[in-house]
PDB file of C-alpha atoms in Angstrom:
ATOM      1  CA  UNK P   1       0.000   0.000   0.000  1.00 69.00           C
ATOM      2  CA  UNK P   2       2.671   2.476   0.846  1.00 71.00           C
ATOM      3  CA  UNK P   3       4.560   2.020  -2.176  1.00 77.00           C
ATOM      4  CA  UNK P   4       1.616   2.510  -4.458  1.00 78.00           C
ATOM      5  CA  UNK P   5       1.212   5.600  -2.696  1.00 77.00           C
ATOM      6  CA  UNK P   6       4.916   6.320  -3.024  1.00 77.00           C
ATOM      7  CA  UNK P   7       5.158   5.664  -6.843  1.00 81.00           C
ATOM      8  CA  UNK P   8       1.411   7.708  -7.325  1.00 81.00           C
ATOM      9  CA  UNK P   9       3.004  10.538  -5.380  1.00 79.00           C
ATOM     10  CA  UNK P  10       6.428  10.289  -7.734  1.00 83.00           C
ATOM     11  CA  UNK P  11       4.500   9.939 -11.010  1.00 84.00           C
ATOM     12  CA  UNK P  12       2.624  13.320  -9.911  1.00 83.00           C
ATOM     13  CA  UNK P  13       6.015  14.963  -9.203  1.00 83.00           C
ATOM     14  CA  UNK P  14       7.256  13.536 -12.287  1.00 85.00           C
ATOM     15  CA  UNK P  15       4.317  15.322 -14.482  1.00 86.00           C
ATOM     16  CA  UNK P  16       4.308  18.355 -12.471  1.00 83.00           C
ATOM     17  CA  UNK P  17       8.532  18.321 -13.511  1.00 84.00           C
ATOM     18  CA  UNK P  18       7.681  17.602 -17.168  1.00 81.00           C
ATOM     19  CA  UNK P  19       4.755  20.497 -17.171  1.00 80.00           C
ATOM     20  CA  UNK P  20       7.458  23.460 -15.967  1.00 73.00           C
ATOM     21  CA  UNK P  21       9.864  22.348 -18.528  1.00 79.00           C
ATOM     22  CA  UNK P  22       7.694  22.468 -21.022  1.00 76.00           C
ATOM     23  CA  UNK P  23       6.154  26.027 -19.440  1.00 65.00           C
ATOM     24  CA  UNK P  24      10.000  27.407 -19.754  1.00 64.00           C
ATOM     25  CA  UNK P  25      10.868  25.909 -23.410  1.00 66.00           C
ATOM     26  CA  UNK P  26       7.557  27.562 -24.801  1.00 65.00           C
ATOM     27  CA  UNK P  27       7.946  30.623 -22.773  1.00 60.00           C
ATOM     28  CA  UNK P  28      11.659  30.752 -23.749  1.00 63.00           C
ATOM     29  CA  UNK P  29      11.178  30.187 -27.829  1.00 64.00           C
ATOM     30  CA  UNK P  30       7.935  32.590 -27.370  1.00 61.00           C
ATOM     31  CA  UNK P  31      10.328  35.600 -26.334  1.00 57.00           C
ATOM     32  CA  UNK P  32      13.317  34.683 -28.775  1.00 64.00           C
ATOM     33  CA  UNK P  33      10.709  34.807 -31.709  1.00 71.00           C
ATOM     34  CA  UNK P  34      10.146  38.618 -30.849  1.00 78.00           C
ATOM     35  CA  UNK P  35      13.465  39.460 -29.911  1.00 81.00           C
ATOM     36  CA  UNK P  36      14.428  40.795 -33.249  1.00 83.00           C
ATOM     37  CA  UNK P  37      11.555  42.566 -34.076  1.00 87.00           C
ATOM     38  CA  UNK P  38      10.209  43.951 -30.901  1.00 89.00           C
ATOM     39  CA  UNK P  39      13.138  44.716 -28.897  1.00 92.00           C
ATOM     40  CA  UNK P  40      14.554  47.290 -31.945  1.00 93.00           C
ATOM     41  CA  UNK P  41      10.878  48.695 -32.224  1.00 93.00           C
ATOM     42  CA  UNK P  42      11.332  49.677 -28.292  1.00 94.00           C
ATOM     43  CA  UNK P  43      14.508  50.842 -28.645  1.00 95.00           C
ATOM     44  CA  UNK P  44      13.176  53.708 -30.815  1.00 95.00           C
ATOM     45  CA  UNK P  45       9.876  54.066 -29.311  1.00 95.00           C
ATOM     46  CA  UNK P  46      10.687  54.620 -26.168  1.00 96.00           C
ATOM     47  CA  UNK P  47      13.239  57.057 -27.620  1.00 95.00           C
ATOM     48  CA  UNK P  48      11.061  58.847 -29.601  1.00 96.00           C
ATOM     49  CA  UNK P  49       8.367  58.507 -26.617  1.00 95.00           C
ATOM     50  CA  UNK P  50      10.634  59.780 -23.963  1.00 95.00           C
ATOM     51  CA  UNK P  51      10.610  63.818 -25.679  1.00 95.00           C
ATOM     52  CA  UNK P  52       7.276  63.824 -24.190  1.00 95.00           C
ATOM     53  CA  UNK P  53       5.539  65.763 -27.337  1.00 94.00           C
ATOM     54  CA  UNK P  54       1.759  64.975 -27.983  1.00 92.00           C
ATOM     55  CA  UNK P  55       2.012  63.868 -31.498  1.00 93.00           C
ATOM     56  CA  UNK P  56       5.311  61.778 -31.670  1.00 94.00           C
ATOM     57  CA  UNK P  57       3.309  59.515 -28.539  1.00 93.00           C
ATOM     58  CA  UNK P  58      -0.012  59.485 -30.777  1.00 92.00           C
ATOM     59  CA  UNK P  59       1.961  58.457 -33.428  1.00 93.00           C
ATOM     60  CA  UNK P  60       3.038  54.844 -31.932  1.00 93.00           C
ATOM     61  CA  UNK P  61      -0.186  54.457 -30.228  1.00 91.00           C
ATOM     62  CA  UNK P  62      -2.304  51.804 -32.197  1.00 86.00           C
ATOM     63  CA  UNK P  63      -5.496  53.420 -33.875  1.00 83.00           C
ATOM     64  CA  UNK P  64      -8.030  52.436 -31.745  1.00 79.00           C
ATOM     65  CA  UNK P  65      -5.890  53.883 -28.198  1.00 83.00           C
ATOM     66  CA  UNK P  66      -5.671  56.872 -29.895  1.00 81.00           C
ATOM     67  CA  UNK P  67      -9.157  57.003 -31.035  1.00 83.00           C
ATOM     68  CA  UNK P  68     -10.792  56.309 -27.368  1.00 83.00           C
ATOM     69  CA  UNK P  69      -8.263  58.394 -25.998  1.00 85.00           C
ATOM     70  CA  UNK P  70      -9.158  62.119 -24.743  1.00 87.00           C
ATOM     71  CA  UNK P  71      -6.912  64.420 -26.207  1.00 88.00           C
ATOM     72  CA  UNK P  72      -7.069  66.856 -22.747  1.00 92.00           C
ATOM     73  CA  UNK P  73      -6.520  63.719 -20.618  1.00 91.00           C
ATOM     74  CA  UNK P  74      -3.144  62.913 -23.167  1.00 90.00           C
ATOM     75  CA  UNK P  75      -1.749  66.144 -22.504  1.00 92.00           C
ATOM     76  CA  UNK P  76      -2.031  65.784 -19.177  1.00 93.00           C
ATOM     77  CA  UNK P  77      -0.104  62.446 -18.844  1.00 90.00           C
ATOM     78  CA  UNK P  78       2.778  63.520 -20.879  1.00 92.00           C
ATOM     79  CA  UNK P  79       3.171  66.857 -18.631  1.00 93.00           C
ATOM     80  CA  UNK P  80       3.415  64.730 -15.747  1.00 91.00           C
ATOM     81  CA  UNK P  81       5.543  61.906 -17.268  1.00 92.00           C
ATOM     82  CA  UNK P  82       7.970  65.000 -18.760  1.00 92.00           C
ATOM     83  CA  UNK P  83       8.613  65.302 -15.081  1.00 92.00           C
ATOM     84  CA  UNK P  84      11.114  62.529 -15.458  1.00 94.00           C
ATOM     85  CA  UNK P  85      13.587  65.079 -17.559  1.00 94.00           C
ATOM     86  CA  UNK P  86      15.493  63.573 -20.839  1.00 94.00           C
ATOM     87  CA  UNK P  87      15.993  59.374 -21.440  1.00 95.00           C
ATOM     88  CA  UNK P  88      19.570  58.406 -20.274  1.00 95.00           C
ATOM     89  CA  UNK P  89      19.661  54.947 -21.006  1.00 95.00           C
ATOM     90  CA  UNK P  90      17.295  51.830 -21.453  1.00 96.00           C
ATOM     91  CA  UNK P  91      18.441  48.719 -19.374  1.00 95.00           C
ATOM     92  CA  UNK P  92      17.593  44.840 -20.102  1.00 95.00           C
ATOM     93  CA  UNK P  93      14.411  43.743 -21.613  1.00 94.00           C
ATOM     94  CA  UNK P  94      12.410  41.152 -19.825  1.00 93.00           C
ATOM     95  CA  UNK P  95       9.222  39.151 -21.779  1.00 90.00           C
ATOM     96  CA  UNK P  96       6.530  38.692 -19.943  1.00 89.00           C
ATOM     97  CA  UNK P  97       3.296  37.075 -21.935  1.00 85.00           C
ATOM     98  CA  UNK P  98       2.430  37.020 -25.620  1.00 83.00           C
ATOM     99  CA  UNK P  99      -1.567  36.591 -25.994  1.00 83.00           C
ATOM    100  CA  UNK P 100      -3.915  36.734 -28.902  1.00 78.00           C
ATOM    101  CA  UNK P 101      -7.360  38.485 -27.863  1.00 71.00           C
ATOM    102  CA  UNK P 102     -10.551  39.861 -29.215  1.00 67.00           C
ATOM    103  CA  UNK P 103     -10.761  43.625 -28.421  1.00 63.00           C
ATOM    104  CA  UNK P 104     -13.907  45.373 -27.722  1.00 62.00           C
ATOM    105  CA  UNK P 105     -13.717  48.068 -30.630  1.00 59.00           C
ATOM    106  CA  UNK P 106     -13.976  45.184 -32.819  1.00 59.00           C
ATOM    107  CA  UNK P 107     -10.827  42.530 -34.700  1.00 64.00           C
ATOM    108  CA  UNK P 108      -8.563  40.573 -32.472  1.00 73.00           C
ATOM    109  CA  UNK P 109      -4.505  40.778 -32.255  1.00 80.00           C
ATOM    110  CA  UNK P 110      -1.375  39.274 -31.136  1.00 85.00           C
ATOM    111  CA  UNK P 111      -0.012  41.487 -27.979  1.00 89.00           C
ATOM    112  CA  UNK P 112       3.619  41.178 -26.561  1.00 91.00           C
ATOM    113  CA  UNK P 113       4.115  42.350 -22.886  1.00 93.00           C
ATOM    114  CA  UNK P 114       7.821  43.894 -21.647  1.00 95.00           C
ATOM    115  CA  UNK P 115       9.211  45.404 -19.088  1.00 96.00           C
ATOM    116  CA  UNK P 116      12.209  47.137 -18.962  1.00 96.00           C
ATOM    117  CA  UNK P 117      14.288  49.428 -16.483  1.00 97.00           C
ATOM    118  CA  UNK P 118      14.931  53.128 -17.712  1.00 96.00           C
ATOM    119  CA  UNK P 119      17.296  55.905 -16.237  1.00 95.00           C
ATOM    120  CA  UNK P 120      16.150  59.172 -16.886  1.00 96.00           C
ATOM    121  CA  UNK P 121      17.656  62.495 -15.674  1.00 95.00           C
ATOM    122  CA  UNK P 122      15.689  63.089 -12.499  1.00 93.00           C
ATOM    123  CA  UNK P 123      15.439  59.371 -11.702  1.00 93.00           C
ATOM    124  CA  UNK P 124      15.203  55.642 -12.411  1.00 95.00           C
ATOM    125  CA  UNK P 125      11.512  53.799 -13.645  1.00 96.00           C
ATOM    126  CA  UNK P 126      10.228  50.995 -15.060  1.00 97.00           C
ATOM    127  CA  UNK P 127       8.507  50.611 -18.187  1.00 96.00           C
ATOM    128  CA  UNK P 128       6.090  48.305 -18.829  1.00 97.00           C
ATOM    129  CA  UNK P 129       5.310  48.101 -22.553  1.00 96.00           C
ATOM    130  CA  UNK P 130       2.502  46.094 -24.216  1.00 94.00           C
ATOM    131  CA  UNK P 131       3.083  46.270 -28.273  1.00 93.00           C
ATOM    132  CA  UNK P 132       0.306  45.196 -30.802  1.00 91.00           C
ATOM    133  CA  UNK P 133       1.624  43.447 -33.731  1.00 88.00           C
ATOM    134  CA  UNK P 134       0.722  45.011 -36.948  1.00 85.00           C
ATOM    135  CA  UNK P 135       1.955  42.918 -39.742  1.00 81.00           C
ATOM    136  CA  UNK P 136       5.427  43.365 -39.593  1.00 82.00           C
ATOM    137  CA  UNK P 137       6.257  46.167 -37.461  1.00 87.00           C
ATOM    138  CA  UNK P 138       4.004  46.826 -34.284  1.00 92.00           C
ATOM    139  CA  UNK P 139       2.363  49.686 -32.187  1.00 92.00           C
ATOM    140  CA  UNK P 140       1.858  50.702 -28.771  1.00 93.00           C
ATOM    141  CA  UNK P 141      -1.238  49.615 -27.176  1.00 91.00           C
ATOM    142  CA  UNK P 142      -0.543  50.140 -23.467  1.00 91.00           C
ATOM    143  CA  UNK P 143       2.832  51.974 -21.788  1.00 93.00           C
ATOM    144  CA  UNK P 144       3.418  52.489 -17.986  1.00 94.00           C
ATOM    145  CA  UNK P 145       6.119  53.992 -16.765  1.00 94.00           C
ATOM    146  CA  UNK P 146       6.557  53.768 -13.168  1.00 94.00           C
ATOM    147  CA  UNK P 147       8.674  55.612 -10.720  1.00 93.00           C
ATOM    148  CA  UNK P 148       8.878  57.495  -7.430  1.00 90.00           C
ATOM    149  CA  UNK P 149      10.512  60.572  -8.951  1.00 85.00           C
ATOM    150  CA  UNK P 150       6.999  61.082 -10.436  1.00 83.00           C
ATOM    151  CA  UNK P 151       5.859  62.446  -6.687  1.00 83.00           C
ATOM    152  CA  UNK P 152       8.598  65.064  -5.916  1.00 70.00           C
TER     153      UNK P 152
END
């Protein structure tokens, strides 16, 4: 009896084993796939982002952010992000999810998730970046940049 239980208990280990390795393989080949396209894409957006002017962040939003977007509430957000002074350097990249989902102005899309660290000139954030693939380039459906510098 106990070494039924014993070998039931190791097969379920065994599984559970098998099931993470698989988890990291797919997770791993997931974020290589969009290393070379995202990860340049970034680079320059967050660039370009980081002036804080109104048009150059419309103009890597997808369509429909900037369409249910309020132009007064835009403003707003990049006057307070401009707080964080001029981009000094972008750190690592870490993937977090790829997902494919409907969205509720209508069509569906393929979504990549990263964060990254980011030193700007009155102090350190992270961004957390969520890019909507658009053929082959991408746009920016969803950026966060947090920091504490943002309350001084």
């Amino acid at each position: 009896m106990f070494k039924k239980l014993l070998k039931g208990f190791g097969i379920a280990l065994l599984i559970l084993i098998c099931l993470f390795v698989l988890i990291a393989v797919w997770s791993g080949y997931k974020s290589s796939e969009y290393e070379k396209t995202a990860i340049p894409y970034m680079d320059t957006a967050i660039a370009d982002i980081s002036s804080w002017e109104l048009d150059t962040f419309k103009s890597y939003l997808t369509p429909s952010e900037v369409e249910n977007i309020n132009e007064d509430d835009l403003k707003r957000l990049i006057k307070a992000l401009s707080k964080m002074g001029a981009l000094v350097e972008i750190g690592e990249y870490q993937f977090n999810t790829v997902t494919s989902r409907a969205l509720t102005s209508g069509g569906s899309g393929t979504f990549v998730t990263y964060t990254v660290p980011a030193i700007y000139e009155n102090g350190d954030a992270v961004l957390t970046i969520t890019l909507k693939e658009e053929g082959d380039s991408f746009s920016v459906y969803h950026f966060k940049l947090d920091s504490l510098a943002l309350f001084d």
